[in-house]
mmCIF file of C-alpha atoms and ligand atoms in Angstrom:
data_model
loop_
_atom_site.group_PDB
_atom_site.id
_atom_site.type_symbol
_atom_site.label_atom_id
_atom_site.label_comp_id
_atom_site.label_asym_id
_atom_site.label_seq_id
_atom_site.Cartn_x
_atom_site.Cartn_y
_atom_site.Cartn_z
ATOM 1 C CA MET A 761 12.325 -220.574 98.994
ATOM 2 C CA GLY A 762 12.520 -221.863 95.416
ATOM 3 C CA LYS A 763 14.859 -224.544 94.266
ATOM 4 C CA ILE A 764 18.207 -223.651 92.740
ATOM 5 C CA GLN A 765 18.137 -224.985 89.212
ATOM 6 C CA ILE A 766 21.056 -226.836 87.682
ATOM 7 C CA VAL A 767 20.512 -226.940 83.924
ATOM 8 C CA TYR A 768 22.931 -229.157 82.031
ATOM 9 C CA TRP A 769 23.644 -231.146 78.903
ATOM 10 C CA THR A 770 25.638 -234.373 78.831
ATOM 11 C CA GLN A 771 26.372 -237.105 76.361
ATOM 12 C CA GLY A 772 28.420 -239.562 78.378
ATOM 13 C CA GLY A 773 27.252 -238.675 81.890
ATOM 14 C CA ASN A 774 30.396 -236.976 83.245
ATOM 15 C CA THR A 775 28.784 -233.550 83.400
ATOM 16 C CA GLN A 776 25.719 -235.092 85.027
ATOM 17 C CA ILE A 777 27.913 -236.548 87.793
ATOM 18 C CA MET A 778 29.199 -233.013 88.380
ATOM 19 C CA ALA A 779 25.631 -231.672 88.413
ATOM 20 C CA GLU A 780 24.618 -234.244 91.017
ATOM 21 C CA ALA A 781 27.561 -233.314 93.252
ATOM 22 C CA ILE A 782 26.686 -229.619 92.943
ATOM 23 C CA ALA A 783 23.110 -230.492 93.934
ATOM 24 C CA ASN A 784 24.451 -232.319 97.000
ATOM 25 C CA GLY A 785 26.413 -229.201 97.929
ATOM 26 C CA ILE A 786 23.339 -227.001 97.543
ATOM 27 C CA LYS A 787 21.405 -229.335 99.837
ATOM 28 C CA ALA A 788 24.290 -229.419 102.329
ATOM 29 C CA GLY A 789 24.093 -225.612 102.257
ATOM 30 C CA GLY A 790 20.459 -225.758 103.304
ATOM 31 C CA LYS A 791 18.652 -225.079 100.007
ATOM 32 C CA ASP A 792 16.799 -227.270 97.541
ATOM 33 C CA ALA A 793 18.302 -228.129 94.166
ATOM 34 C CA GLU A 794 16.686 -229.245 90.943
ATOM 35 C CA LEU A 795 18.573 -231.034 88.169
ATOM 36 C CA VAL A 796 17.124 -230.295 84.742
ATOM 37 C CA PHE A 797 18.344 -231.584 81.400
ATOM 38 C CA VAL A 798 18.521 -228.605 79.052
ATOM 39 C CA SER A 799 15.769 -229.864 76.748
ATOM 40 C CA ASP A 800 13.382 -229.851 79.739
ATOM 41 C CA ALA A 801 14.522 -226.503 81.148
ATOM 42 C CA SER A 802 12.286 -223.458 81.452
ATOM 43 C CA LEU A 803 13.719 -220.075 80.521
ATOM 44 C CA GLU A 804 10.898 -218.468 82.515
ATOM 45 C CA GLU A 805 12.050 -220.168 85.718
ATOM 46 C CA LEU A 806 15.612 -218.966 85.202
ATOM 47 C CA LYS A 807 14.389 -215.443 84.447
ATOM 48 C CA ASN A 808 12.794 -215.438 87.893
ATOM 49 C CA ALA A 809 15.880 -216.845 89.640
ATOM 50 C CA ASP A 810 18.768 -214.846 91.101
ATOM 51 C CA VAL A 811 21.073 -217.858 91.201
ATOM 52 C CA PHE A 812 21.452 -220.962 89.042
ATOM 53 C CA ALA A 813 24.035 -223.283 87.488
ATOM 54 C CA LEU A 814 24.658 -224.238 83.865
ATOM 55 C CA GLY A 815 26.681 -227.272 82.823
ATOM 56 C CA CYS A 816 28.006 -228.477 79.475
ATOM 57 C CA PRO A 817 31.092 -230.447 78.433
ATOM 58 C CA ALA A 818 33.600 -229.235 75.842
ATOM 59 C CA MET A 819 32.207 -230.286 72.482
ATOM 60 C CA GLY A 820 32.872 -229.681 68.792
ATOM 61 C CA ASP A 821 36.142 -227.796 68.774
ATOM 62 C CA GLU A 822 36.144 -226.125 72.207
ATOM 63 C CA VAL A 823 32.517 -225.035 72.059
ATOM 64 C CA LEU A 824 29.243 -225.791 73.821
ATOM 65 C CA GLU A 825 27.031 -228.540 72.474
ATOM 66 C CA GLU A 826 25.454 -226.866 69.470
ATOM 67 C CA ALA A 827 21.949 -228.310 69.065
ATOM 68 C CA GLU A 828 20.497 -227.650 72.523
ATOM 69 C CA MET A 829 22.925 -225.994 74.926
ATOM 70 C CA GLU A 830 24.252 -223.296 72.623
ATOM 71 C CA PRO A 831 20.805 -221.875 71.718
ATOM 72 C CA PHE A 832 19.734 -222.129 75.366
ATOM 73 C CA VAL A 833 22.778 -220.188 76.542
ATOM 74 C CA CYS A 834 22.086 -217.575 73.834
ATOM 75 C CA ASP A 835 18.647 -217.053 75.354
ATOM 76 C CA VAL A 836 20.062 -216.881 78.889
ATOM 77 C CA GLU A 837 22.489 -214.149 77.785
ATOM 78 C CA SER A 838 19.534 -211.883 77.084
ATOM 79 C CA PHE A 839 18.344 -211.837 80.719
ATOM 80 C CA CYS A 840 21.277 -212.872 82.943
ATOM 81 C CA GLN A 841 22.345 -209.346 83.907
ATOM 82 C CA GLY A 842 23.097 -209.284 87.635
ATOM 83 C CA LYS A 843 22.380 -212.974 88.216
ATOM 84 C CA THR A 844 24.898 -215.279 89.896
ATOM 85 C CA ILE A 845 25.623 -218.253 87.656
ATOM 86 C CA ALA A 846 27.907 -221.222 88.280
ATOM 87 C CA LEU A 847 29.321 -222.723 85.068
ATOM 88 C CA PHE A 848 30.632 -226.277 85.001
ATOM 89 C CA GLY A 849 31.474 -229.138 82.682
ATOM 90 C CA SER A 850 33.744 -232.003 81.812
ATOM 91 C CA TYR A 851 36.406 -231.941 79.101
ATOM 92 C CA GLY A 852 38.782 -234.342 77.400
ATOM 93 C CA TRP A 853 41.815 -233.541 75.294
ATOM 94 C CA GLY A 854 41.640 -229.750 75.391
ATOM 95 C CA ASP A 855 42.937 -227.249 77.922
ATOM 96 C CA GLY A 856 39.651 -225.720 79.027
ATOM 97 C CA GLN A 857 39.351 -223.075 76.297
ATOM 98 C CA TRP A 858 35.615 -223.758 75.916
ATOM 99 C CA MET A 859 35.109 -222.892 79.582
ATOM 100 C CA ARG A 860 37.230 -219.717 79.488
ATOM 101 C CA ASP A 861 35.224 -218.565 76.461
ATOM 102 C CA TRP A 862 31.947 -219.392 78.223
ATOM 103 C CA VAL A 863 32.939 -217.454 81.357
ATOM 104 C CA ASP A 864 33.938 -214.425 79.228
ATOM 105 C CA ARG A 865 30.693 -214.613 77.358
ATOM 106 C CA MET A 866 28.488 -214.685 80.464
ATOM 107 C CA ASN A 867 30.523 -211.901 82.092
ATOM 108 C CA LYS A 868 30.035 -209.762 78.974
ATOM 109 C CA ALA A 869 26.293 -210.451 79.196
ATOM 110 C CA GLY A 870 26.383 -208.991 82.711
ATOM 111 C CA ALA A 871 26.172 -212.155 84.800
ATOM 112 C CA LYS A 872 28.216 -212.637 87.963
ATOM 113 C CA VAL A 873 30.004 -215.902 87.211
ATOM 114 C CA LEU A 874 30.580 -217.659 90.524
ATOM 115 C CA ASN A 875 34.251 -217.355 91.519
ATOM 116 C CA ASN A 876 34.758 -215.711 88.103
ATOM 117 C CA GLU A 877 35.785 -219.083 86.716
ATOM 118 C CA GLY A 878 34.157 -222.235 85.498
ATOM 119 C CA LEU A 879 34.358 -225.534 87.319
ATOM 120 C CA MET A 880 35.968 -228.219 85.176
ATOM 121 C CA ALA A 881 36.531 -231.948 85.546
ATOM 122 C CA HIS A 882 38.786 -233.999 83.304
ATOM 123 C CA GLU A 883 36.539 -236.736 81.843
ATOM 124 C CA THR A 884 34.913 -238.597 84.785
ATOM 125 C CA PRO A 885 35.297 -236.387 87.862
ATOM 126 C CA ASP A 886 37.694 -237.740 90.491
ATOM 127 C CA ASP A 887 37.229 -237.330 94.239
ATOM 128 C CA ALA A 888 38.982 -233.940 94.345
ATOM 129 C CA GLU A 889 36.881 -232.623 91.458
ATOM 130 C CA LEU A 890 33.707 -233.941 93.077
ATOM 131 C CA ALA A 891 34.650 -232.172 96.298
ATOM 132 C CA GLU A 892 35.005 -228.934 94.302
ATOM 133 C CA CYS A 893 31.529 -229.500 92.868
ATOM 134 C CA VAL A 894 30.087 -229.906 96.362
ATOM 135 C CA GLU A 895 31.882 -226.728 97.437
ATOM 136 C CA VAL A 896 30.420 -224.783 94.503
ATOM 137 C CA GLY A 897 26.975 -226.067 95.469
ATOM 138 C CA LYS A 898 27.478 -224.755 98.996
ATOM 139 C CA GLN A 899 28.563 -221.399 97.591
ATOM 140 C CA LEU A 900 25.432 -221.225 95.446
ATOM 141 C CA ALA A 901 23.287 -221.953 98.488
ATOM 142 C CA ALA A 902 25.013 -219.122 100.339
ATOM 143 C CA VAL A 903 24.419 -216.420 97.672
HETATM 144 C C1 FMN B 2061 31.958 -234.828 69.632
HETATM 145 C C2 FMN B 2061 32.884 -234.550 70.794
HETATM 146 C C3 FMN B 2061 33.611 -233.373 70.803
HETATM 147 C C4 FMN B 2061 34.488 -233.087 71.860
HETATM 148 N N1 FMN B 2061 35.219 -231.922 71.842
HETATM 149 C C5 FMN B 2061 36.087 -231.668 72.839
HETATM 150 C C6 FMN B 2061 36.857 -230.474 72.846
HETATM 151 O O1 FMN B 2061 36.767 -229.631 71.944
HETATM 152 N N2 FMN B 2061 37.725 -230.281 73.873
HETATM 153 C C7 FMN B 2061 37.869 -231.173 74.895
HETATM 154 O O2 FMN B 2061 38.656 -230.924 75.813
HETATM 155 N N3 FMN B 2061 37.131 -232.309 74.932
HETATM 156 C C8 FMN B 2061 36.253 -232.572 73.934
HETATM 157 N N4 FMN B 2061 35.500 -233.716 73.974
HETATM 158 C C9 FMN B 2061 35.625 -234.616 75.128
HETATM 159 C C10 FMN B 2061 34.460 -234.411 76.091
HETATM 160 O O3 FMN B 2061 34.362 -233.051 76.490
HETATM 161 C C11 FMN B 2061 34.679 -235.281 77.327
HETATM 162 O O4 FMN B 2061 34.694 -236.645 76.956
HETATM 163 C C12 FMN B 2061 33.632 -235.070 78.408
HETATM 164 O O5 FMN B 2061 33.967 -235.843 79.548
HETATM 165 C C13 FMN B 2061 32.237 -235.450 77.936
HETATM 166 O O6 FMN B 2061 31.328 -235.093 78.948
HETATM 167 P P1 FMN B 2061 29.933 -235.820 79.158
HETATM 168 O O7 FMN B 2061 30.239 -237.221 79.673
HETATM 169 O O8 FMN B 2061 29.234 -234.981 80.161
HETATM 170 O O9 FMN B 2061 29.225 -235.844 77.837
HETATM 171 C C14 FMN B 2061 34.626 -234.011 72.918
HETATM 172 C C15 FMN B 2061 33.879 -235.198 72.903
HETATM 173 C C16 FMN B 2061 33.022 -235.474 71.854
HETATM 174 C C17 FMN B 2061 32.222 -236.752 71.876
#
């Protein structure tokens, strides 16, 4: 059984805290998890995976981080048909538009977005948001 990859980008660490909690949920669900910063991620490994998670905070003006995450997600769109993908990230002053757009985009590319919604935390995740991350990890392990 391969590891479930959690590929993410973070600047301040909030999205990484979410990624770590999702990994804990995956492990609690009986599977292995691997945290990978997007610049170290392998598209080939994701192509061979049925299930994975992608994380990025709201950046720019309600968009993904543009230098690394955006081009990576563009590549993932080309092969994500039929795959189950959890989307997650932290945000600040917005209302989550970046995440709604990201969910729409992956759905249009043919992915099955887990729960059909992204998992968001406001700035540093609080206990309730961390519990949701763990829950999503368990759901990924159960796919
Ligand atoms: C350059 C920059 C752009 C941002 N743009 C947005 C935005 O459009 N909407 C929003 O809700 N938060 C925005 N934020 C706030 C971050 O999404 C928020 O601080 C988040 O917790 C950062 O996550 P990280 O710690 O994983 O990097 C922005 C922050 C920075 C530094």
